[in-house]
Coordinates of N, CA and C in Angstrom, one line a residue:
X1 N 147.4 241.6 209.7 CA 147.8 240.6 210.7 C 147.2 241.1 212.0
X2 N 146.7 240.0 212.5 CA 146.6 240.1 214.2 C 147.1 239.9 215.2
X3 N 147.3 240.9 216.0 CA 148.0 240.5 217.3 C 147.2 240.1 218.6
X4 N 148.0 239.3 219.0 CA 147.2 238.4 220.5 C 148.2 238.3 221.4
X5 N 148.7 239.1 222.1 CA 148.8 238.2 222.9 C 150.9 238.5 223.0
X6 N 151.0 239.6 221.7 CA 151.8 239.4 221.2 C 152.2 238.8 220.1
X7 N 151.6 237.7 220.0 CA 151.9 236.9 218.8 C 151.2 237.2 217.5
X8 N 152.2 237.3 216.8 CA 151.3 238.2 215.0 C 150.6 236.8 214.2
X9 N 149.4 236.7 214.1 CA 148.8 236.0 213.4 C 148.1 236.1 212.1
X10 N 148.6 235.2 211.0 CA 147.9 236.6 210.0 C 146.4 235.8 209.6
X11 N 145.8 236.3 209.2 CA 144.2 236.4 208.9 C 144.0 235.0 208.9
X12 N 144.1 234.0 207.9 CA 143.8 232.8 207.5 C 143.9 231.8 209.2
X13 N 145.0 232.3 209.7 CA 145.8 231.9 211.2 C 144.4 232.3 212.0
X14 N 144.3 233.6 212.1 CA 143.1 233.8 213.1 C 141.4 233.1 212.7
X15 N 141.8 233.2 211.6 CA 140.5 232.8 211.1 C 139.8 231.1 211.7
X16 N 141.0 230.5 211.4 CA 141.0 229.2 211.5 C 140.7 228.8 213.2
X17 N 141.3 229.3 213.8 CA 141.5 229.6 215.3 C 140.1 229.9 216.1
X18 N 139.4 231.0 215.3 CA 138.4 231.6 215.7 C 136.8 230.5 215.3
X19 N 137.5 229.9 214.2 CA 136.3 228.8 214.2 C 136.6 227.7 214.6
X20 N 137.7 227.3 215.5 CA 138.1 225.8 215.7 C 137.4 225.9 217.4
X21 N 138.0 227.3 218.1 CA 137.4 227.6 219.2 C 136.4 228.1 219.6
X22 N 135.2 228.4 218.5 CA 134.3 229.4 218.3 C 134.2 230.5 219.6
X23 N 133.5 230.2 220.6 CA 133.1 231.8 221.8 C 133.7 231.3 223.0
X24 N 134.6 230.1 223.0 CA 135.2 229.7 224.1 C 136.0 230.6 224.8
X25 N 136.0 231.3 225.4 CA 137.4 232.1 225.7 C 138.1 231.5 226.5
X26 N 138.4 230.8 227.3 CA 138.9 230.0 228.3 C 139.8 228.6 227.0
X27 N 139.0 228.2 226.1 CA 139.8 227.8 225.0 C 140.8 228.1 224.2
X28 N 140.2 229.7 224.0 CA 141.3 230.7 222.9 C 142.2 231.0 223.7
X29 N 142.5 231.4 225.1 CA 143.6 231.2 225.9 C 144.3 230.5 225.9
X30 N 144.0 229.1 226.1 CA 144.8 228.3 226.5 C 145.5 227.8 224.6
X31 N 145.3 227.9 223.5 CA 145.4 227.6 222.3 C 146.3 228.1 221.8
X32 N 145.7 229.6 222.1 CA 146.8 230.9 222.4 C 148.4 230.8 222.7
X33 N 148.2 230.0 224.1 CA 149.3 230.2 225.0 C 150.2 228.8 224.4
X34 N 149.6 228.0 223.9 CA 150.2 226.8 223.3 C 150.6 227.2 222.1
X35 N 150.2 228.2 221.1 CA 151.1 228.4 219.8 C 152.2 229.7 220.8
X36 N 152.1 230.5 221.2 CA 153.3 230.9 222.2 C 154.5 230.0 222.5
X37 N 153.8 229.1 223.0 CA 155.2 228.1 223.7 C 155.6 227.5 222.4
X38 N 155.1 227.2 221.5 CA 155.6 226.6 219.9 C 156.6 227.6 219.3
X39 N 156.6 228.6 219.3 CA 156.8 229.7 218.2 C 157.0 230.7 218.8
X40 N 156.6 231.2 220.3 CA 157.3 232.1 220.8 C 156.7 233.4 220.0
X41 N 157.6 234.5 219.9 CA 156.6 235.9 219.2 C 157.1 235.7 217.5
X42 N 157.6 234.7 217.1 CA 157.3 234.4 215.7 C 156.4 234.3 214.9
X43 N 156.0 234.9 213.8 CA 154.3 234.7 213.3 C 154.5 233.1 212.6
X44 N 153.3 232.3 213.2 CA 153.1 230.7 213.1 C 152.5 230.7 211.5
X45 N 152.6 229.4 210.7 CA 152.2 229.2 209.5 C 151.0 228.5 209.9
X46 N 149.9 228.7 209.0 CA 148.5 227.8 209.0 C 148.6 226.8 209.3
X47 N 149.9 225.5 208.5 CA 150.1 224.5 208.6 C 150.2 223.9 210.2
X48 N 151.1 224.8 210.8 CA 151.4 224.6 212.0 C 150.4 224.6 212.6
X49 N 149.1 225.5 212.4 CA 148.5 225.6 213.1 C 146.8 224.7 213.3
X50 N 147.5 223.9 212.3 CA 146.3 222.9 212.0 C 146.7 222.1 213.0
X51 N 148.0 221.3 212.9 CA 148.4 220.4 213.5 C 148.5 220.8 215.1
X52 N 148.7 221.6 215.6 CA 148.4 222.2 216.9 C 146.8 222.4 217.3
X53 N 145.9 223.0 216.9 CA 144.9 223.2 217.5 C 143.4 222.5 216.6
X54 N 142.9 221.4 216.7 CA 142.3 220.5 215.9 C 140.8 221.3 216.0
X55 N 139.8 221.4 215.0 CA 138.9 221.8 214.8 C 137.7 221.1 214.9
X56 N 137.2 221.2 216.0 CA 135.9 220.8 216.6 C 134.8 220.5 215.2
X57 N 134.9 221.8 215.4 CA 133.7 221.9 214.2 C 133.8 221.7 213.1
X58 N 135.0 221.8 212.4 CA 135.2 220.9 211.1 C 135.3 219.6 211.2
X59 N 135.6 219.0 212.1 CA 135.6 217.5 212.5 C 134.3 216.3 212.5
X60 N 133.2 217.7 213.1 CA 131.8 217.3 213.4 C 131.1 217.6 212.3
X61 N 131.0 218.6 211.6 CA 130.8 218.5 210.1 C 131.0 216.9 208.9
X62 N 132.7 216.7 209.5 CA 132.9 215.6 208.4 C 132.1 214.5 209.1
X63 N 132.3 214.4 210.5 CA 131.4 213.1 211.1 C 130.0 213.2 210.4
X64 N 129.2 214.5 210.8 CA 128.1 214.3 210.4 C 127.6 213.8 208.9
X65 N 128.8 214.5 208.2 CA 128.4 213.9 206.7 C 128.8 212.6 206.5
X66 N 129.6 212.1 207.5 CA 130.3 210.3 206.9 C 128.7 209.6 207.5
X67 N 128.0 209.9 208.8 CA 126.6 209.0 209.2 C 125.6 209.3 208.3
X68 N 125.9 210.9 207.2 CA 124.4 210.9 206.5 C 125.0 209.7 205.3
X69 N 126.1 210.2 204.7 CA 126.4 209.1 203.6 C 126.9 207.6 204.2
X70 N 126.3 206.9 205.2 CA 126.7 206.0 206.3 C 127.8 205.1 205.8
X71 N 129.2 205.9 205.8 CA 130.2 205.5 205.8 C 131.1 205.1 207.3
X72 N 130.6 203.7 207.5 CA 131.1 203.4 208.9 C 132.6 203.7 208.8
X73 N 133.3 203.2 208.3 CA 134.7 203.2 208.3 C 135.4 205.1 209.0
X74 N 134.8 205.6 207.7 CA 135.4 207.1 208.4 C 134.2 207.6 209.1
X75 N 133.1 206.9 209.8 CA 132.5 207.5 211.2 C 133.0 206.4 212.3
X76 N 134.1 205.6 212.2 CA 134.6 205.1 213.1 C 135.6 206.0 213.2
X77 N 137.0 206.0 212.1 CA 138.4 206.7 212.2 C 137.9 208.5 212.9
X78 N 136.7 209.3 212.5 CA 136.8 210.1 212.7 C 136.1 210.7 214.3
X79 N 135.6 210.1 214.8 CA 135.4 209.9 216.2 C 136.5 209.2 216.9
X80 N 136.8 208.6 216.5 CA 138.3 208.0 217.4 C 139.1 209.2 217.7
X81 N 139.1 210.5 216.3 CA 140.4 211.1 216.3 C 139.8 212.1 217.4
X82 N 138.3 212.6 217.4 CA 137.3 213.5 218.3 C 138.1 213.1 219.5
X83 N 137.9 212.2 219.9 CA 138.0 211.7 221.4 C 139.6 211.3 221.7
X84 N 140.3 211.5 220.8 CA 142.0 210.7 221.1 C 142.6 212.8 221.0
X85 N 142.0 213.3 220.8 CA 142.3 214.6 220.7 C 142.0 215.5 222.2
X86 N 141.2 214.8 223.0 CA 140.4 215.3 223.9 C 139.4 216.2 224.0
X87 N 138.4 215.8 222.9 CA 137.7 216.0 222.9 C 136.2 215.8 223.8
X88 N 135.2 216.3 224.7 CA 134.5 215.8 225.4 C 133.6 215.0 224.2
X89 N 132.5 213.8 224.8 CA 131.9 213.7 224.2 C 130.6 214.2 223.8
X90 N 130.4 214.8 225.0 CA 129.4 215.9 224.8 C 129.3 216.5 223.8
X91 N 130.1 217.8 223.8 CA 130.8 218.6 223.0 C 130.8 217.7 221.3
X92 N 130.9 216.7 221.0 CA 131.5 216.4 219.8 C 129.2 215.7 219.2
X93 N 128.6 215.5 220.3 CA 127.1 214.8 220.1 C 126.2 216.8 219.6
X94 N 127.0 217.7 220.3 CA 126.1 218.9 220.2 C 126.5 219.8 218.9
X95 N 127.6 219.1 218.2 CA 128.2 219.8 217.4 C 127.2 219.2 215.7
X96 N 127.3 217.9 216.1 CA 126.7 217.3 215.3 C 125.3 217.4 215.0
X97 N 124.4 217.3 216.5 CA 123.5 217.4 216.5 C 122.9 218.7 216.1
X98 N 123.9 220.0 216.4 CA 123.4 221.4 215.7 C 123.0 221.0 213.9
X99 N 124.2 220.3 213.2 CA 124.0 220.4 211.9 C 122.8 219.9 211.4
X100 N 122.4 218.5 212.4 CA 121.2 217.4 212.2 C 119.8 218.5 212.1
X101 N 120.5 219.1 213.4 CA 119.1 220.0 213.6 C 118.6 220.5 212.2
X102 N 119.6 221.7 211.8 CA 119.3 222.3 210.8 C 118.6 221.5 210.0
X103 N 119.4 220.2 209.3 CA 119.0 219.5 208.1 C 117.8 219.7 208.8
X104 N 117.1 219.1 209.6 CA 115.9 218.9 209.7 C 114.9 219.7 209.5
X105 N 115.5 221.5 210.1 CA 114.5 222.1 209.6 C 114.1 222.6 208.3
X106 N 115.3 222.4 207.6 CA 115.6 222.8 206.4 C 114.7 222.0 205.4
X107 N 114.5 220.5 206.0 CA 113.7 219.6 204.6 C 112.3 219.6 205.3
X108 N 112.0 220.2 206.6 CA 110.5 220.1 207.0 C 109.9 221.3 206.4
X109 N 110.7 222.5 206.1 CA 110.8 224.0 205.2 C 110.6 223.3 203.8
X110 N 111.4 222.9 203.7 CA 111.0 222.4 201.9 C 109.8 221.6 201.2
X111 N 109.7 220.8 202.7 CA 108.5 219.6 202.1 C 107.1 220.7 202.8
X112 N 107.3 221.3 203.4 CA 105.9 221.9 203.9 C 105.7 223.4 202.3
X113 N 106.8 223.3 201.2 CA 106.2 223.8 200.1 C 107.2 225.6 200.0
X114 N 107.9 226.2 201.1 CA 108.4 226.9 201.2 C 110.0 227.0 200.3
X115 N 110.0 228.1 199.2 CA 110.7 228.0 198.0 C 111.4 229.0 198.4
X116 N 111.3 230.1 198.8 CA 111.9 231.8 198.8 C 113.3 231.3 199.8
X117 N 114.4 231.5 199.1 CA 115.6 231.4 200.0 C 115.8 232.6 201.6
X118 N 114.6 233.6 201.0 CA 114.6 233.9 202.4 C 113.9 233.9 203.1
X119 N 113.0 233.5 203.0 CA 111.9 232.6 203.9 C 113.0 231.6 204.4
X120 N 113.5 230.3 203.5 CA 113.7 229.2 204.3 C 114.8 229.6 205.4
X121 N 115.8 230.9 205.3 CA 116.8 231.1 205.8 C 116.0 231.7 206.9
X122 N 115.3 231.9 207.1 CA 114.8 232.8 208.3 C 113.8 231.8 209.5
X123 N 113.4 230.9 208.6 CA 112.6 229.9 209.1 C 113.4 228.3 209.5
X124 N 114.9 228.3 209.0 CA 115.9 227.5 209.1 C 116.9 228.1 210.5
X125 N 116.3 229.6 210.9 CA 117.8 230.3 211.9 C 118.7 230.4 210.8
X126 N 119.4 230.4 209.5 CA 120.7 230.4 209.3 C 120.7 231.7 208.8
X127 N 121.9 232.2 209.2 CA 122.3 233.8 209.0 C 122.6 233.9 207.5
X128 N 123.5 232.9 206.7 CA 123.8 233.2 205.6 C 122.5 232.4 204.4
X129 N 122.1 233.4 203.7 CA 121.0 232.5 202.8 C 121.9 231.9 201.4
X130 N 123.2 232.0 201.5 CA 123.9 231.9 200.4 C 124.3 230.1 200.5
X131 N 124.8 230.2 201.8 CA 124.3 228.6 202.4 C 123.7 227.3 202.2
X132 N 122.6 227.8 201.5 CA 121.0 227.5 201.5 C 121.1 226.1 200.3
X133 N 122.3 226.8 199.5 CA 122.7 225.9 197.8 C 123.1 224.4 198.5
X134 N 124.1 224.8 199.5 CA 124.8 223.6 199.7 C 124.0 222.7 200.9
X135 N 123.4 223.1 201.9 CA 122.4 222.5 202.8 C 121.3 221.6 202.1
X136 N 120.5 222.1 201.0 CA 119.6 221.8 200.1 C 120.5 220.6 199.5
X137 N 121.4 220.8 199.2 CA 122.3 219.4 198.4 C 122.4 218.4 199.7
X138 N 122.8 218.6 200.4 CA 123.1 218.0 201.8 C 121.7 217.3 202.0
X139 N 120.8 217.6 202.1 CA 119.4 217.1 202.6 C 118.4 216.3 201.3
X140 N 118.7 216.7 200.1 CA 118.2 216.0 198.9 C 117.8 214.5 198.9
X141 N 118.6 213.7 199.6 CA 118.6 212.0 199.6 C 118.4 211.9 200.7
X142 N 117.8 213.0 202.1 CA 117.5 212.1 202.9 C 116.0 212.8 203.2
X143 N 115.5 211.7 203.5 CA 113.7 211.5 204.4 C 113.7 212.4 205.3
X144 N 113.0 213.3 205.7 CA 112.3 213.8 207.1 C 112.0 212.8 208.0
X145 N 111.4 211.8 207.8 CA 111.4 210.8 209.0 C 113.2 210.4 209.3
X146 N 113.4 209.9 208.7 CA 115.0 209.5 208.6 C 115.6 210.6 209.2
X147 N 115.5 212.2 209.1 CA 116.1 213.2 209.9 C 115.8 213.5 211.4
X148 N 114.2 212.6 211.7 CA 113.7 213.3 212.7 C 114.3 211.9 214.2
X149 N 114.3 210.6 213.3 CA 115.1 209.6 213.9 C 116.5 209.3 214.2
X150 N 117.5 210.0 213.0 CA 118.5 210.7 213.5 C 118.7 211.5 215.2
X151 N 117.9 212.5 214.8 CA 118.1 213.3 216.1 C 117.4 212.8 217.4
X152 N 116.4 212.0 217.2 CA 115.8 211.9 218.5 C 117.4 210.3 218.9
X153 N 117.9 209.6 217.8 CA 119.1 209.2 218.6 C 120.1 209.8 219.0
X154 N 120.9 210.9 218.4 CA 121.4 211.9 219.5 C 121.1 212.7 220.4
X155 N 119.7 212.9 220.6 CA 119.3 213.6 221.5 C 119.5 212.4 223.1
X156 N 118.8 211.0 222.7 CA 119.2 210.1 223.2 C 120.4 209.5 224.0
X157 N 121.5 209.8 222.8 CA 123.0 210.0 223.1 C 123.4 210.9 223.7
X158 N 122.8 212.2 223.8 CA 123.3 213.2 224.5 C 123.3 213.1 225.7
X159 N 121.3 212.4 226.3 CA 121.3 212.3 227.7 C 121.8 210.6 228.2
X160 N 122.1 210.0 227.5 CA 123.4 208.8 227.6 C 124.4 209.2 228.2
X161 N 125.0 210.2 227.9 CA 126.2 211.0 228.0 C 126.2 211.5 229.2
X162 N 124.9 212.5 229.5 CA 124.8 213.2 230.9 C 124.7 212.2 231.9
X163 N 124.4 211.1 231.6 CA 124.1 209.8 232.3 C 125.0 209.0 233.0
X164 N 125.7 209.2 232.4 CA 127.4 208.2 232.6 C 128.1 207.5 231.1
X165 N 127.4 207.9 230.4 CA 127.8 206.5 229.0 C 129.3 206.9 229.0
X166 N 130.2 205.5 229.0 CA 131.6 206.0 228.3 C 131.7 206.2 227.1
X167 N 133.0 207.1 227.2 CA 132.8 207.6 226.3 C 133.6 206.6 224.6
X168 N 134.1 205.7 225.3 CA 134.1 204.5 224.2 C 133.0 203.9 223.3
X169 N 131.7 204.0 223.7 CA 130.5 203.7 223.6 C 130.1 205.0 222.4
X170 N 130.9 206.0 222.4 CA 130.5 206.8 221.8 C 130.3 206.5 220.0
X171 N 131.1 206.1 219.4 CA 131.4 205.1 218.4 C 130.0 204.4 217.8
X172 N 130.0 203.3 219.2 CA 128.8 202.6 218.5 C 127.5 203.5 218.9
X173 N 127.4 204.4 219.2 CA 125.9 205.1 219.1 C 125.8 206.0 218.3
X174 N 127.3 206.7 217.4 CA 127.1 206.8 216.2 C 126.6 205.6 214.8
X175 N 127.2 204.7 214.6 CA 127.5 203.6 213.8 C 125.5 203.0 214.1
X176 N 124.7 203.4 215.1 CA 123.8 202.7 214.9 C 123.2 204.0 214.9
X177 N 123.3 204.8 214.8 CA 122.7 206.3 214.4 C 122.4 206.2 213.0
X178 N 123.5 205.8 212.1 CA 123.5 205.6 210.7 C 122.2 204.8 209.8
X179 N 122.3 203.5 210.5 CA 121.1 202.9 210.6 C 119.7 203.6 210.2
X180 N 119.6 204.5 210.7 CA 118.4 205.1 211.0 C 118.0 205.8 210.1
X181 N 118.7 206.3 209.0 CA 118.5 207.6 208.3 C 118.0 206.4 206.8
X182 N 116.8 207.1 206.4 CA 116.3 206.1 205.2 C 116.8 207.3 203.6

């Protein structure tokens, strides 16, 4: 178990924590201080701790795979929950767009003929080449053009964003994101 702060959190607790808020420190404080005011120097259960501090990056994950398998329904419900959580929308366009990235490099590595899992891991950025099984599954049904049109629309949406777009709007420039991918 870990202590923070005071508070004993045991592994799965930090773990969860540590990837919901990745290097934010100004996040992990304040997340921190909110399972404190819940529970006090009690050690908190996982459960608790789901429902308290909502995971960015697991969130953007499922978004991204509901636009690749273009399931409007849960790429509407799951952006709504992004943004009804307080989520920026920034924040929720760069999360996704990291994963897009990858795919992309990943099937431009594969179609340019490159097989060696550590080649493509090294030529993909990704630290884990064990990864490699489930990304390759992930990118199988989609086009390189289709990936590279993807991203140039959130890249689009990103500077929407910097621009003033509300963030209601956010929604439909996912839902016609989906569109795109052949």
């Amino acid at each position: 178990m870990g202590i923070t702060r005071g508070i004993q959190l045991p592994l799965q607790v930090a773990q969860y924590i540590a990837e919901a808020v990745g290097s934010d420190r100004r996040k992990l404080s304040k997340e921190i201080e909110k399972l404190i005011l819940c529970r006090g120097k009690q050690t908190i259960k996982f459960s608790e701790v789901k429902k308290l501090i909502p995971s960015i990056t697991h969130s953007s994950l499922e978004l991204a795979s509901a636009i690749k398998k273009k399931d409007a329904v849960s790429v509407s419900k799951i952006t709504d929950a992004l943004l009804c959580s307080g989520e920026h929308p920034l924040l929720v366009v760069a999360a996704v767009l990291s994963l897009v990235r990858t795919w992309l490099k990943l099937k431009a590595a594969l179609e340019a003929g490159i097989r060696d899992d550590k080649k493509l891991a090294e030529a993909c950025e990704i630290g884990n080449p064990s990864r490699l099984y489930y990304l390759k599954q992930e990118v199988k049904d989609i086009s390189l053009t289709g990936l590279m049109e993807i991203a140039i629309a959130f890249f689009e949406t990103e500077c929407s964003i910097k621009q003033g777009l509300e963030p209601s709007r956010l929604k439909e420039r996912f839902l016609i994101s989906m569109t795109k991918l052949e």
